[in-house]
mmCIF file with all atom_site columns, C-alpha atoms and ligand atoms in Angstrom:
data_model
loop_
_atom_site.group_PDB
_atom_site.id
_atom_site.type_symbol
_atom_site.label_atom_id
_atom_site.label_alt_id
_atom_site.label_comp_id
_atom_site.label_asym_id
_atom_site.label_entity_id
_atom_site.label_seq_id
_atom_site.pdbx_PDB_ins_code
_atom_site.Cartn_x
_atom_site.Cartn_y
_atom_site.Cartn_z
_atom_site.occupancy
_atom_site.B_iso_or_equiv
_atom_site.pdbx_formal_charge
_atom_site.auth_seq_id
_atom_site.auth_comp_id
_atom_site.auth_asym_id
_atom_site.auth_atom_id
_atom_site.pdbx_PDB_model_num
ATOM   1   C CA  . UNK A 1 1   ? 44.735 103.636 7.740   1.00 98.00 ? 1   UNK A CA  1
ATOM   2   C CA  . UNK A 1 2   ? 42.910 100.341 6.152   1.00 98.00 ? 2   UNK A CA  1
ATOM   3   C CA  . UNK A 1 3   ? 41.492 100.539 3.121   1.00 98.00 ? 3   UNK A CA  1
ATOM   4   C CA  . UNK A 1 4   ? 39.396 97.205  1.927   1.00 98.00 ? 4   UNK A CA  1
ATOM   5   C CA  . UNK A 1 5   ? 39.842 96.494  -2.713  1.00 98.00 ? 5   UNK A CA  1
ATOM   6   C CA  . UNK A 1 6   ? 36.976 94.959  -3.893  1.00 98.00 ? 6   UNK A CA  1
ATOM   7   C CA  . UNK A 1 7   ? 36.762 93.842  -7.513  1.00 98.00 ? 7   UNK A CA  1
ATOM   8   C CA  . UNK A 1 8   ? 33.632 93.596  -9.318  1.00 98.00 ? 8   UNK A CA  1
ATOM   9   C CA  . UNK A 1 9   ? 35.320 91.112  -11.666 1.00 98.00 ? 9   UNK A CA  1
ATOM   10  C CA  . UNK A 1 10  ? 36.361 87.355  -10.689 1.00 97.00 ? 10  UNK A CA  1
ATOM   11  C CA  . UNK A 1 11  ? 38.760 86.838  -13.914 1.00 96.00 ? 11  UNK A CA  1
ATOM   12  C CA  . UNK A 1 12  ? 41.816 85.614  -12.572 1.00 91.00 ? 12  UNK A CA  1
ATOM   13  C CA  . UNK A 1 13  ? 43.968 87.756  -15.062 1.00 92.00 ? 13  UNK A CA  1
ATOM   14  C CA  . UNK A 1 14  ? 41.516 91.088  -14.092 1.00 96.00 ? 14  UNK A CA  1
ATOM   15  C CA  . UNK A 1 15  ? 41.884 94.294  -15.568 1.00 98.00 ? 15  UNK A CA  1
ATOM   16  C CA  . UNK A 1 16  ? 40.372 95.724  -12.032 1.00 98.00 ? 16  UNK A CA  1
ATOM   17  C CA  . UNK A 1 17  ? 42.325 93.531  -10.051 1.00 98.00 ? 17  UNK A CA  1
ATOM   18  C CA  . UNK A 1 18  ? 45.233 94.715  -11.560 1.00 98.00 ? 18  UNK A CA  1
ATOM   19  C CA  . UNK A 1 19  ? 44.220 98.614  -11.431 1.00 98.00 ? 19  UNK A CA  1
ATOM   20  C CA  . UNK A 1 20  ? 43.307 97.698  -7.412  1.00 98.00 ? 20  UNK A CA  1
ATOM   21  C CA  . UNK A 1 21  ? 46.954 96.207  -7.287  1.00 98.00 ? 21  UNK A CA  1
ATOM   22  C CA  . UNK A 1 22  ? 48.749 99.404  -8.915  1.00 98.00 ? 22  UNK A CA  1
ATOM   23  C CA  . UNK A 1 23  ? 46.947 101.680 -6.248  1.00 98.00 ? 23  UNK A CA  1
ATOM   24  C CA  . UNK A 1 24  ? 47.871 99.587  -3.315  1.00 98.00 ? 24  UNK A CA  1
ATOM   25  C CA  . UNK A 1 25  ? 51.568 100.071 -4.864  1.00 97.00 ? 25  UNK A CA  1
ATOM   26  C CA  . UNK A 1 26  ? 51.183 103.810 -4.840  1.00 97.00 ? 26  UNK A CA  1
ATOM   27  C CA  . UNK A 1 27  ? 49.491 104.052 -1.634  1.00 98.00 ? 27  UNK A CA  1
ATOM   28  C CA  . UNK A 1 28  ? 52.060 105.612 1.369   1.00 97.00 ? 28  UNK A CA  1
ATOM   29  C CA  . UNK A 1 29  ? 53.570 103.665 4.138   1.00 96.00 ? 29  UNK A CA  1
ATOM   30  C CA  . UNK A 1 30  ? 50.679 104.302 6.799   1.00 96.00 ? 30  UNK A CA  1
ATOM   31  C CA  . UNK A 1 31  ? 48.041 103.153 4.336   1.00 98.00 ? 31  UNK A CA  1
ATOM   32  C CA  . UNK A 1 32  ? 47.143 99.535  4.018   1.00 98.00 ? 32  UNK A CA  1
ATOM   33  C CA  . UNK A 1 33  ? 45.189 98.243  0.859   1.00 98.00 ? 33  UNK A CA  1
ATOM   34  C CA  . UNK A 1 34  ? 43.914 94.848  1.418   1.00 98.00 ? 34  UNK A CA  1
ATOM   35  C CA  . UNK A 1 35  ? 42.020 93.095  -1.297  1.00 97.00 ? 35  UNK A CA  1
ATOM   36  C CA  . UNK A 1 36  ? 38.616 91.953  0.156   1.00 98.00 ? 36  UNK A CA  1
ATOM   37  C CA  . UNK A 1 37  ? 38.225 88.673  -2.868  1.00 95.00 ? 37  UNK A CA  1
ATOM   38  C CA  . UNK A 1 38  ? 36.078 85.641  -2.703  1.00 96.00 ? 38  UNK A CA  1
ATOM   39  C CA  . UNK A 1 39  ? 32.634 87.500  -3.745  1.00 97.00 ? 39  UNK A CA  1
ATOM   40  C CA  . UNK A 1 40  ? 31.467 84.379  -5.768  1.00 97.00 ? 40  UNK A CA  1
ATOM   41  C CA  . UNK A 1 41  ? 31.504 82.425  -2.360  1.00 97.00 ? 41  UNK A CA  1
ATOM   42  C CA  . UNK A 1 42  ? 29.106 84.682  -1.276  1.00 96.00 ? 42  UNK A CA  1
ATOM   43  C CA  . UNK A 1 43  ? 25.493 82.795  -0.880  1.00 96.00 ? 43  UNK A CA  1
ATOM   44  C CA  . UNK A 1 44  ? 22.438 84.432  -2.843  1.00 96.00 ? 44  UNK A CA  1
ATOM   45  C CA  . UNK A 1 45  ? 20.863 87.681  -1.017  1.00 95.00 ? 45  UNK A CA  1
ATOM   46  C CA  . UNK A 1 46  ? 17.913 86.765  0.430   1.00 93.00 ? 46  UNK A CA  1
ATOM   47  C CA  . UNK A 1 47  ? 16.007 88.432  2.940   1.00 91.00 ? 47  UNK A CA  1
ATOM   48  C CA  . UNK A 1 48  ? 14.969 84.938  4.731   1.00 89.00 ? 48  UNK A CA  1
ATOM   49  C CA  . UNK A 1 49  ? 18.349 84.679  5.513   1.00 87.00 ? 49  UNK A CA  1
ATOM   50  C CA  . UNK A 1 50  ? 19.473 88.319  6.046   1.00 77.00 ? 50  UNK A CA  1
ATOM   51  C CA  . UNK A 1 51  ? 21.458 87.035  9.184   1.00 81.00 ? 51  UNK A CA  1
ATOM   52  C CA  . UNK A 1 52  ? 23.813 85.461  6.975   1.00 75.00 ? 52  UNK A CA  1
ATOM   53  C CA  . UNK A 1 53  ? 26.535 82.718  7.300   1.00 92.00 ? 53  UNK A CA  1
ATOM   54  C CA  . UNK A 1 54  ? 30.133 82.812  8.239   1.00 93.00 ? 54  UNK A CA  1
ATOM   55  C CA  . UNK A 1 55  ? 31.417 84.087  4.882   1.00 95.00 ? 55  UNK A CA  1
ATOM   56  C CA  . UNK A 1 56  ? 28.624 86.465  4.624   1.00 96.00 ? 56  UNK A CA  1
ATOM   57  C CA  . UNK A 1 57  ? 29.392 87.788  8.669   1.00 96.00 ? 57  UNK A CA  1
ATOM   58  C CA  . UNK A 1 58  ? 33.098 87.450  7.791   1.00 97.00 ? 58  UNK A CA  1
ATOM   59  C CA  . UNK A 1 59  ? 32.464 89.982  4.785   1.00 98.00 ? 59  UNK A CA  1
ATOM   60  C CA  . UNK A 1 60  ? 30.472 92.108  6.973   1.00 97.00 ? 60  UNK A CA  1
ATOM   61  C CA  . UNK A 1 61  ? 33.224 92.605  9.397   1.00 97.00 ? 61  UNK A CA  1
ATOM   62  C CA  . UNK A 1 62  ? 36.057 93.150  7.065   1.00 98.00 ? 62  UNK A CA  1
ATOM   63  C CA  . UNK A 1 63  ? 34.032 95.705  5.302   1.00 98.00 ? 63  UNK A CA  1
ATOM   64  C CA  . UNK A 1 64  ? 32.877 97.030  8.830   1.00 98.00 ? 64  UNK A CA  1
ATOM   65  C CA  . UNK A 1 65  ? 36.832 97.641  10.282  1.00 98.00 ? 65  UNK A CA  1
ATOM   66  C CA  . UNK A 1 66  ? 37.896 99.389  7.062   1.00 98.00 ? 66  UNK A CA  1
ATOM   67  C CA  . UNK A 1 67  ? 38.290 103.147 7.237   1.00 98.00 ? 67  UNK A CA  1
ATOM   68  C CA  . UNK A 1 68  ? 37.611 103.264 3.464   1.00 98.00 ? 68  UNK A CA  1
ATOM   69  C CA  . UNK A 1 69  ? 36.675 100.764 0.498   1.00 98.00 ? 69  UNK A CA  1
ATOM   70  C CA  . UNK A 1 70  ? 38.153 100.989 -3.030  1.00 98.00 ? 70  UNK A CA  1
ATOM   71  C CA  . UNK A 1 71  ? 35.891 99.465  -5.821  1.00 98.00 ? 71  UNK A CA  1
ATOM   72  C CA  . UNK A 1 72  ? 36.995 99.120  -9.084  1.00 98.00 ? 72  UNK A CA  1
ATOM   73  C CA  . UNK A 1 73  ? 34.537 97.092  -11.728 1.00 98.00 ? 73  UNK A CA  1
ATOM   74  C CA  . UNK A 1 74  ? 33.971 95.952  -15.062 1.00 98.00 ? 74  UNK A CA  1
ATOM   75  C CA  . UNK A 1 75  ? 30.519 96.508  -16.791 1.00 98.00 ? 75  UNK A CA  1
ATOM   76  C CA  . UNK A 1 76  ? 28.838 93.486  -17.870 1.00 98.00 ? 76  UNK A CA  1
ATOM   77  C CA  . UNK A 1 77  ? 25.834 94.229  -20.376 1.00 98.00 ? 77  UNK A CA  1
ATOM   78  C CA  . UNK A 1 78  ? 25.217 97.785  -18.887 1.00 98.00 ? 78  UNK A CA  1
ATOM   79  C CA  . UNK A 1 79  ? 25.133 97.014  -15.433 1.00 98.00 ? 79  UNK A CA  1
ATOM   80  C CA  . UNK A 1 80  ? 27.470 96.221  -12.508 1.00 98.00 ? 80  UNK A CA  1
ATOM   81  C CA  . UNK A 1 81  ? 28.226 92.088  -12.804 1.00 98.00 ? 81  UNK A CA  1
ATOM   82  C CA  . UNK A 1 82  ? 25.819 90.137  -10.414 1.00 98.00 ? 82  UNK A CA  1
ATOM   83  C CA  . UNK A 1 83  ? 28.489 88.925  -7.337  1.00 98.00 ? 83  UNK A CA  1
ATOM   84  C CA  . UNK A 1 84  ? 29.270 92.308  -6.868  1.00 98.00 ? 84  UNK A CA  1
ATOM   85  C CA  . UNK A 1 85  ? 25.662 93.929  -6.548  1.00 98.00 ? 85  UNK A CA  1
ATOM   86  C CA  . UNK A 1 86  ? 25.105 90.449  -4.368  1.00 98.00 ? 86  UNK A CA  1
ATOM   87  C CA  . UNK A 1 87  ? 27.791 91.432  -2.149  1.00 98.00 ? 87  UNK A CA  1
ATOM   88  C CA  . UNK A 1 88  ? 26.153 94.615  -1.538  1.00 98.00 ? 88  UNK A CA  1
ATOM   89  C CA  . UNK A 1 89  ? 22.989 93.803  -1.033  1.00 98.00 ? 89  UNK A CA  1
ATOM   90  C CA  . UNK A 1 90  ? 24.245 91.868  2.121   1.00 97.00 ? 90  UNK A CA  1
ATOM   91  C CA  . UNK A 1 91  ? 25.557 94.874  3.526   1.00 97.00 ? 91  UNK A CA  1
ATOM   92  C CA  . UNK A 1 92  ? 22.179 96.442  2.931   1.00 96.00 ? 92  UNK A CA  1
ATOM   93  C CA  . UNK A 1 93  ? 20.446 96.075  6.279   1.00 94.00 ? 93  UNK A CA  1
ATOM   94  C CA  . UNK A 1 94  ? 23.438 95.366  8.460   1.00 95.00 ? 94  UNK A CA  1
ATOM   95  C CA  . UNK A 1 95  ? 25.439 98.954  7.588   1.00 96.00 ? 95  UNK A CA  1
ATOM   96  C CA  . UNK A 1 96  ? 28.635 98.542  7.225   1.00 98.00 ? 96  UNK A CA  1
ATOM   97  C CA  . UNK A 1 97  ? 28.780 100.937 4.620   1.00 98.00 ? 97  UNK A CA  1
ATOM   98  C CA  . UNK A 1 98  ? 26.786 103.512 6.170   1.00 98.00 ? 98  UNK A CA  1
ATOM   99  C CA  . UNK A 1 99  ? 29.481 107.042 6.549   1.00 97.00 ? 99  UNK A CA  1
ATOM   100 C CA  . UNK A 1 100 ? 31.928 105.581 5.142   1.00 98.00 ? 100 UNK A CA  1
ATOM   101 C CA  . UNK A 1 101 ? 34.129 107.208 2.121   1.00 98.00 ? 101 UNK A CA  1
ATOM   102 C CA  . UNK A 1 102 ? 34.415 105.111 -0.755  1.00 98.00 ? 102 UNK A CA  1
ATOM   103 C CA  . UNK A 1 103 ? 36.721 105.546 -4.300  1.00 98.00 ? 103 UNK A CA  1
ATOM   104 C CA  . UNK A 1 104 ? 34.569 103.886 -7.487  1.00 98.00 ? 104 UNK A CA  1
ATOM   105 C CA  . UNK A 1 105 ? 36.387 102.552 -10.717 1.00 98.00 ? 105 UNK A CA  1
ATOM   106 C CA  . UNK A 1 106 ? 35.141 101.282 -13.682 1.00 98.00 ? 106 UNK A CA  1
ATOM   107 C CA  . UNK A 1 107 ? 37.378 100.009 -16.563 1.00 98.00 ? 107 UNK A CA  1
ATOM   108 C CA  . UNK A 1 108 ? 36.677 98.533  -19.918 1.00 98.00 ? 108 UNK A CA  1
ATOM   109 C CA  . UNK A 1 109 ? 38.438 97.801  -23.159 1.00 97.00 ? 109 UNK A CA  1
ATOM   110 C CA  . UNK A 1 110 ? 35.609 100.166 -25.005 1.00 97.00 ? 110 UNK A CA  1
ATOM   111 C CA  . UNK A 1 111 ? 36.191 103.646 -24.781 1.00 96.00 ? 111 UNK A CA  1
ATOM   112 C CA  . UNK A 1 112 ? 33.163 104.377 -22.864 1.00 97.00 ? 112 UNK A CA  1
ATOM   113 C CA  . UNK A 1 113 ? 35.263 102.774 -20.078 1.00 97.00 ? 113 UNK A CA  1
ATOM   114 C CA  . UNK A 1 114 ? 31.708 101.056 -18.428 1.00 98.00 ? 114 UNK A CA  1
ATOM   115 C CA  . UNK A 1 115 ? 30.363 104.212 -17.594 1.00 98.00 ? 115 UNK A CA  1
ATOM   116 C CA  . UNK A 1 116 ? 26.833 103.484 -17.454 1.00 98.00 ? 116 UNK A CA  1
ATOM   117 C CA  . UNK A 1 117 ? 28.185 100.508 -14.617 1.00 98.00 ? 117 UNK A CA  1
ATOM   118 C CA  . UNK A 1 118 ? 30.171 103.186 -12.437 1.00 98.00 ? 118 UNK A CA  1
ATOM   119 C CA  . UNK A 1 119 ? 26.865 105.574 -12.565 1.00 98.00 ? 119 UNK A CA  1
ATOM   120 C CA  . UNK A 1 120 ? 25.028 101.912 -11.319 1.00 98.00 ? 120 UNK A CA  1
ATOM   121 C CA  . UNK A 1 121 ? 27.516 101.135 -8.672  1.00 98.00 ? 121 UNK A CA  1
ATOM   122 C CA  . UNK A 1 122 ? 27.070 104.531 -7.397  1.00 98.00 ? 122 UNK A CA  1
ATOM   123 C CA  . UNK A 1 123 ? 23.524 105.202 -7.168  1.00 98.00 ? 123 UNK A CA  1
ATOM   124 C CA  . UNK A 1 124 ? 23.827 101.705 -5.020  1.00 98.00 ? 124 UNK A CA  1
ATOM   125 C CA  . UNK A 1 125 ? 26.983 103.149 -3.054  1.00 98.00 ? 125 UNK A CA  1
ATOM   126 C CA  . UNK A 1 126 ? 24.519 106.113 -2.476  1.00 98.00 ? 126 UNK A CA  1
ATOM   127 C CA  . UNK A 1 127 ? 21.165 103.888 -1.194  1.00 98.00 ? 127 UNK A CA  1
ATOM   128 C CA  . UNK A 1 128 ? 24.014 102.010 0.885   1.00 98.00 ? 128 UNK A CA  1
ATOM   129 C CA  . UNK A 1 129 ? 25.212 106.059 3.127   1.00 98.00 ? 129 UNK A CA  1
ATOM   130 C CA  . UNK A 1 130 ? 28.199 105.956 1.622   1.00 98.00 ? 130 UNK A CA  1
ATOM   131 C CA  . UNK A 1 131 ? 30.566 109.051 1.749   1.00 98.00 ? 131 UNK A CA  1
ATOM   132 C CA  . UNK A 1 132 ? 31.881 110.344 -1.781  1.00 97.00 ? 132 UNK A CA  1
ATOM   133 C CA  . UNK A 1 133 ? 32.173 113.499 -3.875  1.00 97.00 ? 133 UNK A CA  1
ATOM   134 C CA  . UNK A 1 134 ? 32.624 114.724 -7.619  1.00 96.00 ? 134 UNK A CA  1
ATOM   135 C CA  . UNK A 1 135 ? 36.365 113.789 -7.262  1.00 96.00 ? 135 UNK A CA  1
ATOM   136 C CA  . UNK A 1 136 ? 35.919 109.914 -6.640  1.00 98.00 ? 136 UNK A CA  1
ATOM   137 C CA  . UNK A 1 137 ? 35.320 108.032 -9.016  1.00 98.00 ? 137 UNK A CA  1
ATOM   138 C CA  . UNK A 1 138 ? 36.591 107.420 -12.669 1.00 98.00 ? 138 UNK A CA  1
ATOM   139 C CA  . UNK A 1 139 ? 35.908 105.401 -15.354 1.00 98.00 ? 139 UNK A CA  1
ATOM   140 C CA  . UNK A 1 140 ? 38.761 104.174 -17.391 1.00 98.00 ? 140 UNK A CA  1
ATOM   141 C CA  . UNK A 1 141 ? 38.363 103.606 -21.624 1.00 98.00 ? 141 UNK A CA  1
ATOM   142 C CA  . UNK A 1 142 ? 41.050 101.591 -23.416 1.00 97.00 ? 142 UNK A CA  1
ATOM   143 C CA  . UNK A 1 143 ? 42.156 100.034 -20.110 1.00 97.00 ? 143 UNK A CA  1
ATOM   144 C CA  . UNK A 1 144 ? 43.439 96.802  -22.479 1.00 95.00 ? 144 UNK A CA  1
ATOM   145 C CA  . UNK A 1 145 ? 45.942 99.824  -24.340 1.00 97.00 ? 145 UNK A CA  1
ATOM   146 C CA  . UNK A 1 146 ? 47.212 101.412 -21.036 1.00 98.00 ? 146 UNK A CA  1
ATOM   147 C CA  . UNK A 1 147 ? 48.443 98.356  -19.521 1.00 97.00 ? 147 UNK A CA  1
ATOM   148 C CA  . UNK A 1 148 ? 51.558 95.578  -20.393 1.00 97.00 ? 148 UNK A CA  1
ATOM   149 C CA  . UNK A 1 149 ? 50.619 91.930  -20.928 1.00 94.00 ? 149 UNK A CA  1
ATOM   150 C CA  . UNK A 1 150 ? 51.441 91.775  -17.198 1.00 94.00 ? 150 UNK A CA  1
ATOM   151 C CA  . UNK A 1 151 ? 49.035 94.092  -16.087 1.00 94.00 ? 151 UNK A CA  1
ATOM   152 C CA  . UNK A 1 152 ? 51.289 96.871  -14.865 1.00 96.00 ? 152 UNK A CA  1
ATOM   153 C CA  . UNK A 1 153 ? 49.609 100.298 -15.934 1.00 97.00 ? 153 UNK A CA  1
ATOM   154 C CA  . UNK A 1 154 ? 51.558 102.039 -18.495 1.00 97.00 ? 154 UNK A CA  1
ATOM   155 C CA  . UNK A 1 155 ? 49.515 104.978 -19.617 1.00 98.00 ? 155 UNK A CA  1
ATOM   156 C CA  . UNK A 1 156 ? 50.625 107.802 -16.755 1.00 98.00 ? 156 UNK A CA  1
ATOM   157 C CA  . UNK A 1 157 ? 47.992 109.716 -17.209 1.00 98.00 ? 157 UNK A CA  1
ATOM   158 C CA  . UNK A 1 158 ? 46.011 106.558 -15.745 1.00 98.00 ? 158 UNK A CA  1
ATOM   159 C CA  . UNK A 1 159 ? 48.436 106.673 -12.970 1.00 98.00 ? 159 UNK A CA  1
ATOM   160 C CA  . UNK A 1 160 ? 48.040 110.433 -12.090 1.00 98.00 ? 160 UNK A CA  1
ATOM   161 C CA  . UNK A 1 161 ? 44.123 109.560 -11.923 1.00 98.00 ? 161 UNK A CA  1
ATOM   162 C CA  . UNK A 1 162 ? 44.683 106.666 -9.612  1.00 98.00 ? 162 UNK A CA  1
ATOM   163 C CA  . UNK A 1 163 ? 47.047 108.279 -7.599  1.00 98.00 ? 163 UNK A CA  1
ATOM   164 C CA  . UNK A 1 164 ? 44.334 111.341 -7.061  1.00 98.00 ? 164 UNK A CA  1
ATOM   165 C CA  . UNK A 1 165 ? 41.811 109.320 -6.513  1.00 98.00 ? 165 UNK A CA  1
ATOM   166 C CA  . UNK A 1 166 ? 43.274 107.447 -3.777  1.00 98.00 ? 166 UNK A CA  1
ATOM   167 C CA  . UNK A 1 167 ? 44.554 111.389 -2.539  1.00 98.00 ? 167 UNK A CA  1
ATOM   168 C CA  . UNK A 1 168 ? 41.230 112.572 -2.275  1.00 98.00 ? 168 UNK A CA  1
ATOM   169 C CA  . UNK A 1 169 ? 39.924 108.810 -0.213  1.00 98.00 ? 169 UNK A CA  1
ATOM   170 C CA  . UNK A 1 170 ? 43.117 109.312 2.213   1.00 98.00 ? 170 UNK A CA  1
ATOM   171 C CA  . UNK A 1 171 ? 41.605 112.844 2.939   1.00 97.00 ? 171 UNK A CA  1
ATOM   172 C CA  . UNK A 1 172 ? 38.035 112.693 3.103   1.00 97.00 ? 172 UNK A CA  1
ATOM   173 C CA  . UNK A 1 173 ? 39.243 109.338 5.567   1.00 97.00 ? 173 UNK A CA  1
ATOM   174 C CA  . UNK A 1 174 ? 41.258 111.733 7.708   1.00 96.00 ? 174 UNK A CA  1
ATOM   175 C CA  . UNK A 1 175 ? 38.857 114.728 7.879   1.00 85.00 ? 175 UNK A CA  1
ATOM   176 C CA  . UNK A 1 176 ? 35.265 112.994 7.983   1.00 67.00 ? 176 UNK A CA  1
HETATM 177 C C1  . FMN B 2 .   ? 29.277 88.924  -19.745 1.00 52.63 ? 1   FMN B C1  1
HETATM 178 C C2  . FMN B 2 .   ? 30.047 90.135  -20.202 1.00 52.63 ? 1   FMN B C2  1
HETATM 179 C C3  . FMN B 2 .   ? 29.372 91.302  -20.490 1.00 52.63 ? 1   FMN B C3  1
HETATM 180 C C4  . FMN B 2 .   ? 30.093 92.454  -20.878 1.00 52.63 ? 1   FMN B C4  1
HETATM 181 N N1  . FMN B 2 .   ? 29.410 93.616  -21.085 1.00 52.63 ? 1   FMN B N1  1
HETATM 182 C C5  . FMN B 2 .   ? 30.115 94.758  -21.298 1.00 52.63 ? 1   FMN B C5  1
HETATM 183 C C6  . FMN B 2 .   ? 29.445 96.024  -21.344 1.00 52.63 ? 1   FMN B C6  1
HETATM 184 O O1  . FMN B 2 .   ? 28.244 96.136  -21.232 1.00 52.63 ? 1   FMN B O1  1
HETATM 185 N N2  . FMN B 2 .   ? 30.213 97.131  -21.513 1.00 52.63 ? 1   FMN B N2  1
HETATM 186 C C7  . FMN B 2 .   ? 31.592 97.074  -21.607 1.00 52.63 ? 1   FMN B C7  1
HETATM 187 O O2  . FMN B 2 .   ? 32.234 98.118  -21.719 1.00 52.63 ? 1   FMN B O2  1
HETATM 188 N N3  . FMN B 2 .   ? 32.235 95.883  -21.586 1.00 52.63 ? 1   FMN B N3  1
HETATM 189 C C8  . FMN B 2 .   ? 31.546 94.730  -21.434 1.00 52.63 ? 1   FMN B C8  1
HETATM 190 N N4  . FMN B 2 .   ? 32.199 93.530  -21.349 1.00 52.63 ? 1   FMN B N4  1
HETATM 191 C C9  . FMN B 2 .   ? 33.646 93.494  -21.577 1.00 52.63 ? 1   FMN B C9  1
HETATM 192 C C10 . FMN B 2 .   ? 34.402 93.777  -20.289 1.00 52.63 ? 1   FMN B C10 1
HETATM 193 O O3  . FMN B 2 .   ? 34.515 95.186  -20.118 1.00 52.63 ? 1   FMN B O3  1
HETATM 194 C C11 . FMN B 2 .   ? 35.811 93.187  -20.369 1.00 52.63 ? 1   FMN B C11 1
HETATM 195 O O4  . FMN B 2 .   ? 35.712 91.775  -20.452 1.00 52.63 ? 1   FMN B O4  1
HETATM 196 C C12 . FMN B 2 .   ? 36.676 93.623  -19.206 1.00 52.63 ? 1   FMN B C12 1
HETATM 197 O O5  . FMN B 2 .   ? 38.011 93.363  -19.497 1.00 52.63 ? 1   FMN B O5  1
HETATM 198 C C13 . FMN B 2 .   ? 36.312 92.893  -17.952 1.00 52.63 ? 1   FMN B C13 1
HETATM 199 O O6  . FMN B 2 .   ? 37.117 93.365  -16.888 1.00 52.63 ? 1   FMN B O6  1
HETATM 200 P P1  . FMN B 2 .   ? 38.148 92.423  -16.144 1.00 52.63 ? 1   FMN B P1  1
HETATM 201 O O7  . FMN B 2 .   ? 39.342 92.278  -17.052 1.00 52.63 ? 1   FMN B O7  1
HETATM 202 O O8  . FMN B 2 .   ? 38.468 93.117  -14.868 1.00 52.63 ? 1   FMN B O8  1
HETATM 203 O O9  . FMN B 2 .   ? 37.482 91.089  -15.933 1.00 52.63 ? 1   FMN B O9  1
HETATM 204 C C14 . FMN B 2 .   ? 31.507 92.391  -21.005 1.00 52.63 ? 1   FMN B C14 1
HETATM 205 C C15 . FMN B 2 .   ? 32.166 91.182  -20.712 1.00 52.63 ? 1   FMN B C15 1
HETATM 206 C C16 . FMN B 2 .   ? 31.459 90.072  -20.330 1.00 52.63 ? 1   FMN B C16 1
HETATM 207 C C17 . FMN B 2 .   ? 32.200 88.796  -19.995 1.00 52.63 ? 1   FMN B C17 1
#
């Protein structure tokens, strides 16, 4: 089973990289997680160009061959941040993400844990035919309190919630 990460934040030191990292960890044997990074190369959406260019075709195809995508994002002033809804937008007319199940993430040092940017990313995972139900997504508050410096997850309550999450993608992946 391949499951594609993508991270709605760039930051080197990531919060959501670091929560995408700790699920790949806890994912079994048969399940690869492969981050899917490099959004900010992505050109502008534009629908003059909707064919794209090799990064863009390249990030249509590694979207296309995964049997599941993982997002996990920060919110950035009530919204998704821009690369990411870019990214999506060129995977708009060409479908990749049409059927397939997806796992959404937000996580923010506030305690509303970017909320209103999950509810955002999934109204756009919904216009996209993406597969998901009540059980996955979460958004994380306090994420800066439940990790180490290092970004390792501490808090195992955090853990239990990834580790369902990524259950309940595995499934929904094996029974479409
Ligand atoms: C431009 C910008 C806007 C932000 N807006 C919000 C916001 O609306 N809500 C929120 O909870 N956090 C907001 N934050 C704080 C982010 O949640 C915080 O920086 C978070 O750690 C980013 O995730 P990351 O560590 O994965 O980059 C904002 C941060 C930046 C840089």
């Amino acid at each position: 089973m391949n499951i594609a990460a993508i991270s709605g934040s760039l930051k080197s030191a990531s919060t959501n990289i670091n929560i995408l990292k700790a699920i790949a960890a806890l994912a079994p044997e048969h399940v690869h997680i492969a981050m899917v990074a490099g959004l900010e190369k992505l050109p502008h959406f534009s629908p003059d160009i909707e064919t794209g260019d090799e990064l863009v075709n390249d990030f249509r195809k590694r979207i296309g061959k995964a049997d599941g995508v993982i997002f996990s994002t920060p919110e950035y002033a009530f919204g998704i941040p821009g690369s990411l809804k870019n990214a999506l937008d060129w995977l708009v007319s060409s479908g990749e993400l049409n059927e397939k199940p997806i796992a959404a993430i937000s996580a923010s040092p506030l305690y509303s844990g970017g909320d209103k940017a999950l509810a955002s990313l999934l109204l756009t995972l919904t216009a996209l035919g993406t597969r998901f139900d009540a059980q996955s997504s979460i958004s994380i508050g306090n994420i800066k309190n439940k990790m180490s410096p290092d970004g390792t997850i501490t808090d195992v309550a955090t853990i239990q919630a990834l580790q369902s999450l990524l259950t309940n993608l595995m499934e929904r992946i094996s029974k479409p």
